[in-house]
Protein backbone atom coordinates (compact mmCIF):
# COMPACT_ATOMS: atom_id res chain seq x y z
CA MET A 1 10.08 38.17 -44.79
CA GLU A 2 9.19 39.18 -48.61
CA GLU A 3 5.66 37.40 -47.92
CA ARG A 4 5.24 39.54 -44.39
CA ASN A 5 6.27 42.62 -46.73
CA ARG A 6 3.62 41.63 -49.55
CA PHE A 7 1.22 41.08 -46.59
CA ARG A 8 1.63 44.69 -45.44
CA ASN A 9 1.81 46.15 -48.85
CA THR A 10 -1.28 44.38 -50.15
CA LEU A 11 -3.54 43.39 -47.22
CA ILE A 12 -3.19 45.93 -44.89
CA PRO A 13 -3.64 49.08 -47.22
CA GLY A 14 -6.64 47.29 -48.39
CA ILE A 15 -8.39 46.91 -44.74
CA LEU A 16 -6.99 50.24 -43.60
CA ALA A 17 -9.10 52.13 -46.35
CA VAL A 18 -12.05 50.17 -45.36
CA LEU A 19 -11.42 51.11 -41.93
CA THR A 20 -11.14 54.87 -43.09
CA GLY A 21 -7.42 55.28 -43.35
CA LEU A 22 -5.87 53.34 -40.43
CA SER A 23 -2.27 52.55 -39.94
CA VAL A 24 -0.74 49.45 -38.42
CA ALA A 25 -0.69 50.19 -34.57
CA SER A 26 -1.85 53.43 -34.84
CA CYS A 27 -5.21 55.14 -34.58
CA ALA A 28 -7.78 56.52 -36.95
CA PRO A 29 -7.80 60.39 -37.57
CA ASP A 30 -11.01 60.28 -34.97
CA ARG A 31 -8.89 58.08 -32.89
CA ASP A 32 -11.48 55.54 -32.06
CA THR A 33 -9.66 52.47 -33.01
CA LEU A 34 -6.11 50.77 -32.76
CA VAL A 35 -5.07 48.21 -35.37
CA LEU A 36 -2.56 45.87 -34.63
CA ALA A 37 -0.78 43.83 -37.29
CA GLY A 38 0.09 40.18 -35.76
CA ASP A 39 0.82 36.36 -36.49
CA ILE A 40 -1.75 33.46 -36.06
CA GLN A 41 -0.15 30.65 -33.81
CA ASN A 42 -1.59 27.26 -32.90
CA ASN A 43 -1.36 26.31 -28.73
CA ILE A 44 1.40 23.76 -28.94
CA HIS A 45 1.32 21.13 -26.38
CA PRO A 46 4.60 19.12 -25.76
CA VAL A 47 4.25 15.34 -24.80
CA THR A 48 6.71 14.13 -22.40
CA ALA A 49 7.66 10.87 -21.04
CA THR A 50 7.37 10.29 -17.37
CA VAL A 51 9.71 7.09 -17.19
CA GLN A 52 13.02 6.06 -18.04
CA GLY A 53 13.63 3.47 -20.71
CA GLN A 54 14.04 2.62 -24.51
CA LEU A 55 11.30 3.72 -27.08
CA VAL A 56 9.89 0.52 -28.39
CA ARG A 57 6.95 2.06 -30.66
CA MET A 58 6.06 5.39 -32.25
CA GLU A 59 2.25 5.48 -33.35
CA LYS A 60 1.98 8.79 -35.07
CA GLY A 61 4.47 10.76 -37.43
CA MET A 62 4.76 14.15 -38.20
CA GLY A 63 1.70 15.82 -39.92
CA GLU A 64 -0.71 12.91 -38.67
CA THR A 65 -3.76 13.80 -36.72
CA VAL A 66 -4.23 12.19 -33.15
CA GLU A 67 -6.99 12.30 -30.77
CA LYS A 68 -7.03 13.18 -27.05
CA GLY A 69 -5.92 9.97 -24.95
CA GLU A 70 -4.53 8.11 -28.44
CA VAL A 71 -1.60 5.99 -27.85
CA LEU A 72 1.25 7.87 -29.18
CA ALA A 73 4.50 6.33 -28.08
CA VAL A 74 5.35 3.17 -25.68
CA VAL A 75 8.49 3.07 -23.41
CA ASP A 76 9.76 -0.85 -22.89
CA ASP A 77 7.67 -1.99 -19.85
CA THR A 78 9.07 -5.46 -19.48
CA ASP A 79 10.22 -5.03 -15.81
CA ALA A 80 7.29 -3.03 -14.80
CA ARG A 81 5.07 -6.06 -16.24
CA HIS A 82 7.06 -8.27 -14.42
CA ALA A 83 6.61 -6.36 -11.19
CA ALA A 84 3.18 -5.90 -11.42
CA GLY A 85 2.45 -9.79 -12.23
CA GLN A 86 4.35 -10.71 -9.10
CA MET A 87 2.29 -8.55 -7.14
CA GLU A 88 -0.92 -9.93 -8.58
CA ALA A 89 0.56 -13.09 -7.21
CA ILE A 90 1.04 -11.94 -3.72
CA VAL A 91 -2.48 -10.51 -3.94
CA LYS A 92 -4.01 -13.72 -4.55
CA MET A 93 -2.03 -15.53 -1.90
CA ARG A 94 -2.93 -13.33 0.72
CA GLN A 95 -6.62 -13.58 -0.27
CA ALA A 96 -6.56 -17.34 0.15
CA ARG A 97 -4.52 -17.22 3.53
CA LEU A 98 -7.76 -14.62 4.83
CA GLY A 99 -10.07 -17.12 3.18
CA GLU A 100 -8.57 -19.89 5.15
CA LEU A 101 -8.70 -18.21 8.06
CA LEU A 102 -12.36 -16.87 7.82
CA ALA A 103 -13.38 -20.10 6.81
CA GLY A 104 -11.93 -21.89 9.91
CA ALA A 105 -10.54 -25.54 10.54
CA ARG A 106 -11.38 -27.77 7.46
CA PRO A 107 -13.97 -30.48 7.83
CA GLU A 108 -11.50 -33.52 7.59
CA GLN A 109 -9.33 -31.58 10.14
CA LEU A 110 -12.15 -31.50 12.79
CA ALA A 111 -13.11 -34.91 11.78
CA GLN A 112 -9.45 -36.24 12.42
CA ALA A 113 -9.18 -34.13 15.67
CA GLN A 114 -12.39 -35.82 17.17
CA ALA A 115 -11.41 -39.17 16.33
CA GLN A 116 -8.35 -38.67 18.20
CA VAL A 117 -10.23 -37.60 21.19
CA ARG A 118 -12.54 -40.86 20.74
CA ALA A 119 -9.64 -43.08 20.43
CA ALA A 120 -7.58 -41.71 23.37
CA GLN A 121 -10.97 -41.80 25.56
CA ALA A 122 -11.69 -45.15 24.53
CA GLN A 123 -8.24 -46.15 25.51
CA VAL A 124 -8.53 -45.14 28.92
CA GLU A 125 -11.85 -46.97 29.00
CA LEU A 126 -10.35 -50.23 28.21
CA LEU A 127 -7.40 -49.72 30.40
CA ARG A 128 -9.62 -49.05 33.47
CA ALA A 129 -11.80 -52.39 32.08
CA GLY A 130 -8.99 -54.67 32.18
CA ASN A 131 -6.83 -56.28 29.78
CA ARG A 132 -9.05 -57.96 27.29
CA GLN A 133 -8.51 -58.90 23.31
CA GLU A 134 -10.94 -56.21 22.00
CA GLN A 135 -9.08 -53.64 23.99
CA ILE A 136 -5.53 -54.72 22.53
CA ALA A 137 -7.72 -54.63 19.29
CA GLN A 138 -8.68 -50.93 19.93
CA ALA A 139 -5.38 -49.89 21.04
CA GLU A 140 -4.30 -51.14 17.72
CA THR A 141 -6.61 -48.82 16.01
CA GLY A 142 -5.55 -45.91 18.02
CA GLU A 143 -2.17 -46.32 17.24
CA ALA A 144 -3.51 -46.16 13.52
CA ILE A 145 -5.22 -42.92 14.06
CA ALA A 146 -2.48 -41.43 15.58
CA LEU A 147 0.12 -42.88 12.90
CA GLU A 148 -2.50 -40.87 10.43
CA GLY A 149 -2.27 -37.69 12.60
CA VAL A 150 1.30 -37.90 12.31
CA ASP A 151 1.23 -38.20 8.41
CA ALA A 152 -0.93 -35.29 8.04
CA ALA A 153 0.94 -33.11 10.46
CA GLN A 154 4.03 -33.67 8.28
CA ALA A 155 2.22 -33.19 5.12
CA ASN A 156 1.12 -29.78 6.46
CA LEU A 157 4.46 -28.79 7.84
CA GLU A 158 6.08 -29.36 4.32
CA PHE A 159 3.09 -27.75 2.43
CA LEU A 160 4.02 -24.38 5.09
CA GLU A 161 7.48 -24.94 4.55
CA ARG A 162 7.34 -24.41 0.77
CA GLN A 163 4.95 -21.41 1.32
CA ARG A 164 7.57 -20.09 3.31
CA ASP A 165 10.26 -20.53 0.82
CA ASP A 166 8.12 -18.87 -1.74
CA LEU A 167 7.71 -16.12 0.60
CA LEU A 168 11.23 -15.67 1.77
CA TYR A 169 12.24 -15.63 -2.19
CA LEU A 170 9.53 -13.15 -2.81
CA TYR A 171 10.99 -10.84 -0.15
CA GLU A 172 14.40 -11.11 -1.36
CA GLU A 173 13.30 -10.08 -5.01
CA GLY A 174 11.82 -6.73 -3.42
CA VAL A 175 8.40 -7.52 -4.00
CA GLY A 176 7.30 -9.26 -0.84
CA THR A 177 7.30 -7.95 2.69
CA ARG A 178 9.57 -9.24 5.41
CA VAL A 179 6.18 -9.30 7.91
CA GLU A 180 4.76 -11.84 5.36
CA ALA A 181 7.78 -13.98 5.42
CA ASP A 182 7.91 -13.80 9.40
CA ASN A 183 4.41 -14.70 9.26
CA ALA A 184 5.03 -17.58 7.18
CA SER A 185 7.99 -18.54 9.52
CA HIS A 186 5.41 -18.43 12.49
CA ARG A 187 3.10 -20.81 10.69
CA LEU A 188 5.69 -23.30 10.02
CA ASP A 189 6.76 -23.19 13.46
CA ALA A 190 3.23 -23.86 14.76
CA ALA A 191 3.06 -26.60 12.31
CA ALA A 192 6.08 -28.26 13.85
CA SER A 193 4.52 -27.74 17.04
CA GLN A 194 1.64 -29.76 15.73
CA LEU A 195 3.67 -32.38 14.38
CA ALA A 196 5.46 -32.94 17.65
CA VAL A 197 2.07 -33.41 19.26
CA ALA A 198 0.96 -36.04 16.74
CA GLN A 199 4.46 -37.55 17.02
CA HIS A 200 3.77 -37.78 21.00
CA GLN A 201 0.46 -38.81 20.68
CA LEU A 202 1.70 -41.83 18.51
CA GLU A 203 4.34 -42.64 20.89
CA ASN A 204 1.64 -42.84 23.76
CA SER A 205 -0.28 -45.04 21.45
CA ARG A 206 2.36 -47.46 21.00
CA GLN A 207 3.15 -47.53 24.48
CA GLN A 208 -0.31 -47.94 25.65
CA LEU A 209 -0.32 -50.89 23.19
CA GLN A 210 2.48 -52.56 24.77
CA LEU A 211 1.55 -52.05 28.23
CA LEU A 212 -2.11 -53.66 27.13
CA ARG A 213 -0.27 -56.43 25.78
CA SER A 214 1.91 -56.80 28.86
CA GLY A 215 -0.88 -56.06 31.18
CA SER A 216 -2.65 -52.61 32.66
CA THR A 217 -0.95 -50.59 35.30
CA ALA A 218 -1.55 -47.42 37.17
CA GLN A 219 1.08 -45.75 34.83
CA ALA A 220 -0.38 -46.98 31.63
CA ILE A 221 -4.16 -45.45 32.53
CA LYS A 222 -2.17 -41.96 33.70
CA ALA A 223 -0.54 -41.97 30.32
CA ALA A 224 -3.85 -42.70 28.71
CA VAL A 225 -5.75 -39.87 30.53
CA ALA A 226 -2.73 -37.28 29.55
CA ASN A 227 -3.28 -38.37 26.09
CA VAL A 228 -7.03 -37.68 26.13
CA ASP A 229 -6.30 -33.86 27.58
CA MET A 230 -4.08 -33.62 24.78
CA ALA A 231 -6.34 -34.65 22.06
CA LYS A 232 -9.36 -32.59 23.38
CA SER A 233 -6.96 -29.31 23.72
CA GLN A 234 -6.10 -29.87 20.08
CA LEU A 235 -9.67 -30.21 19.04
CA ALA A 236 -10.89 -26.89 21.17
CA LEU A 237 -8.03 -25.13 19.25
CA LEU A 238 -9.36 -26.19 15.62
CA GLU A 239 -13.13 -25.45 16.77
CA SER A 240 -11.95 -21.85 18.06
CA GLY A 241 -10.72 -20.84 14.66
CA PRO A 242 -8.37 -18.02 14.39
CA THR A 243 -7.81 -14.96 16.82
CA PRO A 244 -9.21 -11.42 16.10
CA GLN A 245 -5.66 -10.58 15.95
CA ALA A 246 -4.59 -13.11 13.31
CA LEU A 247 -7.60 -12.02 11.15
CA GLU A 248 -6.66 -8.24 11.54
CA MET A 249 -3.34 -9.10 10.82
CA ALA A 250 -4.39 -10.91 7.38
CA ARG A 251 -6.76 -8.08 6.16
CA ALA A 252 -4.16 -5.59 6.67
CA GLU A 253 -1.50 -7.64 4.81
CA LEU A 254 -4.05 -7.98 2.05
CA GLU A 255 -4.74 -4.59 1.85
CA GLN A 256 -1.14 -3.53 2.35
CA ALA A 257 -0.73 -6.19 -0.98
CA LYS A 258 -3.49 -4.41 -2.98
CA ALA A 259 -2.08 -1.29 -2.61
CA GLN A 260 1.28 -2.26 -4.09
CA LEU A 261 -0.53 -3.79 -6.76
CA ALA A 262 -2.36 -0.31 -7.59
CA GLN A 263 1.01 1.28 -7.50
CA ALA A 264 2.99 -1.29 -9.56
CA GLU A 265 -0.10 -1.04 -12.10
CA SER A 266 0.04 2.66 -12.08
CA TRP A 267 3.70 2.56 -12.66
CA LEU A 268 3.05 0.14 -15.70
CA THR A 269 0.26 2.18 -17.53
CA ARG A 270 3.00 5.11 -17.59
CA HIS A 271 5.22 3.40 -20.11
CA THR A 272 2.31 4.22 -22.64
CA ILE A 273 2.43 7.60 -23.72
CA LEU A 274 -0.93 9.15 -24.82
CA ALA A 275 -1.71 12.37 -26.47
CA PRO A 276 -2.74 15.07 -24.09
CA GLU A 277 -4.99 16.61 -26.72
CA SER A 278 -6.69 16.34 -30.12
CA GLY A 279 -4.67 17.63 -33.17
CA THR A 280 -1.56 17.46 -35.21
CA VAL A 281 1.74 16.03 -34.75
CA VAL A 282 4.14 18.90 -35.72
CA SER A 283 7.44 17.58 -34.56
CA ARG A 284 8.82 14.25 -33.39
CA ASN A 285 11.99 14.67 -31.14
CA HIS A 286 12.49 10.90 -30.73
CA THR A 287 12.68 7.52 -32.66
CA VAL A 288 12.04 4.11 -32.06
CA GLY A 289 15.34 2.57 -30.22
CA ASP A 290 16.40 5.77 -28.26
CA MET A 291 16.77 6.06 -24.48
CA VAL A 292 14.26 8.63 -22.96
CA ASN A 293 14.25 10.16 -19.19
CA PRO A 294 11.06 11.53 -17.32
CA GLY A 295 10.84 14.75 -18.75
CA ALA A 296 12.15 13.99 -22.22
CA CYS A 297 9.63 15.63 -25.24
CA ILE A 298 8.56 12.81 -27.27
CA ALA A 299 6.72 14.95 -29.68
CA ASP A 300 4.37 18.14 -30.23
CA ILE A 301 0.92 18.55 -30.87
CA ALA A 302 -0.69 21.50 -32.36
CA ALA A 303 -4.06 21.41 -30.92
CA ALA A 304 -6.86 21.44 -32.98
CA GLY A 305 -9.04 24.42 -32.85
CA GLU A 306 -6.98 26.30 -30.44
CA VAL A 307 -5.32 29.14 -32.39
CA TYR A 308 -4.61 32.72 -31.21
CA VAL A 309 -3.25 35.78 -33.08
CA LEU A 310 0.00 36.91 -31.45
CA CYS A 311 0.46 40.89 -31.60
CA HIS A 312 2.25 43.62 -29.83
CA LEU A 313 0.39 46.38 -27.93
CA PRO A 314 2.05 49.67 -27.17
CA VAL A 315 2.25 50.18 -23.45
CA GLU A 316 0.38 53.76 -23.95
CA HIS A 317 -2.74 51.93 -24.62
CA LEU A 318 -2.30 48.91 -22.18
CA GLU A 319 -5.47 50.14 -20.28
CA ARG A 320 -7.67 49.49 -23.26
CA VAL A 321 -7.47 45.91 -22.91
CA VAL A 322 -8.71 43.39 -20.46
CA TYR A 323 -8.91 39.60 -20.09
CA ASN A 324 -11.92 38.19 -22.13
CA GLN A 325 -12.59 41.09 -23.77
CA GLU A 326 -14.16 40.73 -27.13
CA LEU A 327 -12.09 41.97 -30.44
CA LYS A 328 -12.76 42.23 -34.18
CA VAL A 329 -10.15 40.30 -36.05
CA LEU A 330 -9.58 40.40 -39.62
CA ALA A 331 -7.55 37.38 -40.82
CA GLY A 332 -6.05 35.96 -44.23
CA PRO A 333 -5.22 37.54 -47.37
CA GLN A 334 -9.19 38.32 -47.81
CA GLY A 335 -9.52 40.21 -44.34
CA ARG A 336 -11.96 37.96 -43.11
CA GLU A 337 -13.67 39.35 -40.46
CA LEU A 338 -13.90 36.97 -37.09
CA SER A 339 -14.46 37.95 -33.40
CA GLY A 340 -11.66 37.17 -30.86
CA ARG A 341 -11.20 37.29 -27.17
CA VAL A 342 -7.88 38.25 -25.27
CA VAL A 343 -6.49 35.43 -23.36
CA HIS A 344 -3.19 36.75 -22.41
CA ILE A 345 -1.60 40.13 -21.57
CA GLY A 346 2.05 40.44 -21.37
CA LEU A 347 3.44 41.08 -17.91
CA GLN A 348 6.54 42.64 -19.01
CA SER A 349 7.28 45.21 -21.98
CA ALA A 350 9.89 45.05 -24.49
CA TYR A 351 10.62 46.91 -27.90
CA VAL A 352 8.56 45.64 -30.77
CA PRO A 353 10.51 43.30 -32.88
CA LYS A 354 11.86 44.80 -36.02
CA ASP A 355 10.07 42.29 -38.73
CA GLN A 356 6.59 43.23 -36.89
CA GLN A 357 7.21 47.10 -36.80
CA SER A 358 5.38 49.91 -38.53
CA VAL A 359 7.02 53.18 -39.39
CA ALA A 360 4.89 54.63 -36.37
CA GLU A 361 5.87 51.72 -34.12
CA SER A 362 9.76 52.15 -34.56
CA GLY A 363 11.33 52.47 -31.08
CA ARG A 364 8.27 52.07 -28.97
CA THR A 365 7.83 49.68 -26.23
CA ALA A 366 4.84 46.84 -26.37
CA VAL A 367 3.64 43.96 -24.30
CA LYS A 368 2.76 40.83 -26.10
CA LEU A 369 -1.08 40.28 -26.40
CA LYS A 370 -2.80 37.03 -27.61
CA VAL A 371 -6.35 37.11 -29.22
CA ALA A 372 -7.63 33.69 -29.14
CA ILE A 373 -10.07 33.04 -32.27
CA ASP A 374 -12.46 29.88 -33.19
CA ASP A 375 -10.88 27.71 -35.47
CA GLN A 376 -12.90 24.20 -35.24
CA GLN A 377 -12.81 23.71 -38.91
CA GLY A 378 -8.84 24.28 -39.02
CA THR A 379 -8.80 26.93 -41.54
CA TRP A 380 -6.05 28.98 -39.77
CA LYS A 381 -2.57 27.66 -39.90
CA SER A 382 0.37 28.88 -37.83
CA GLY A 383 2.35 31.79 -39.71
CA MET A 384 -0.71 33.51 -41.15
CA GLN A 385 -1.14 37.14 -40.49
CA ALA A 386 -4.20 39.13 -39.26
CA LEU A 387 -5.00 42.16 -37.50
CA VAL A 388 -6.52 43.18 -34.42
CA GLU A 389 -8.77 45.93 -33.66
CA ILE A 390 -8.91 47.91 -30.21
CA PRO A 391 -11.48 50.68 -29.68
CA LEU A 392 -10.23 53.64 -27.96
CA SER A 393 -13.46 55.07 -27.53
CA HIS A 394 -14.38 53.63 -23.99
């Protein structure tokens, strides 16, 4: 208060003498200018948390400068990182699944199916030609091929069973989808059917071998023909590749996983609190170890270069100012002349605070007026005093 009174007792009279005897919030004798006394203030930007958690880092202290986008604080992101990692794994799994469908059957799968068709056809020909030693040898070869088919189908079934279990686990953990788990179960069922077919072919091969060893019969030839038809059907299924519906579902599942990954990564980034503007940290409201909630103010930043003079304009002169109007400002103890711009006109009137009244202002109502001034060099500090001149002649 003493400093403010000293300002009014020294700066104001001096400036008013220059301005031909003006008084604060009063008019000159020629009534051409209204002079308002006010305080210089900074625009303060609160820095708030957007997630709940424990503060694990505070990068800036009070009085330190900070650049826009610089890290100010970090909230514990362990769970968020884990969730993002799980979603990344799901995206890779679905990309691999779509790649398998687009690639179609592997060459070794096609070769195996083709070999089974040839073996089945050869078996029929041998049976129809009669039982010779070479027929029995070929039947033994067919049995061996059928046994390999069973082994391959069994291995594929076990792989898909493990994949199904992994997807069920991810679904139970909340990072997978029921649709993906169900699809895995369907693929497992299909693999079980393929194993059953391979086992049936093996059984037929063994029966045919037994029949050859004991002599061909019409029943043996009929069974061999059925085995050929089954082998051809399996080959055609592999050659035709996935259905359009299966591809569409695989693509949709991949896009869904990518969207969930983007959401998880966005949530992860929200644990890092960045400076919204360049400036100086003027308050720290939390320390490392504190629990914060969304919306909690972590710190306040006085924006660099964003300062204004806050004064009170008597309501009878309200029509004299408009937004973006250029006004002359006399700032600091020396009354340095600056150019200001009206950036805020209060919507409600009130009595002028007593510590900002002149004798002429006592009992008068006014609105808040903010006049922005350029301060890229950081010359003007919050709390310094200034005068604002408002022309009355226009």
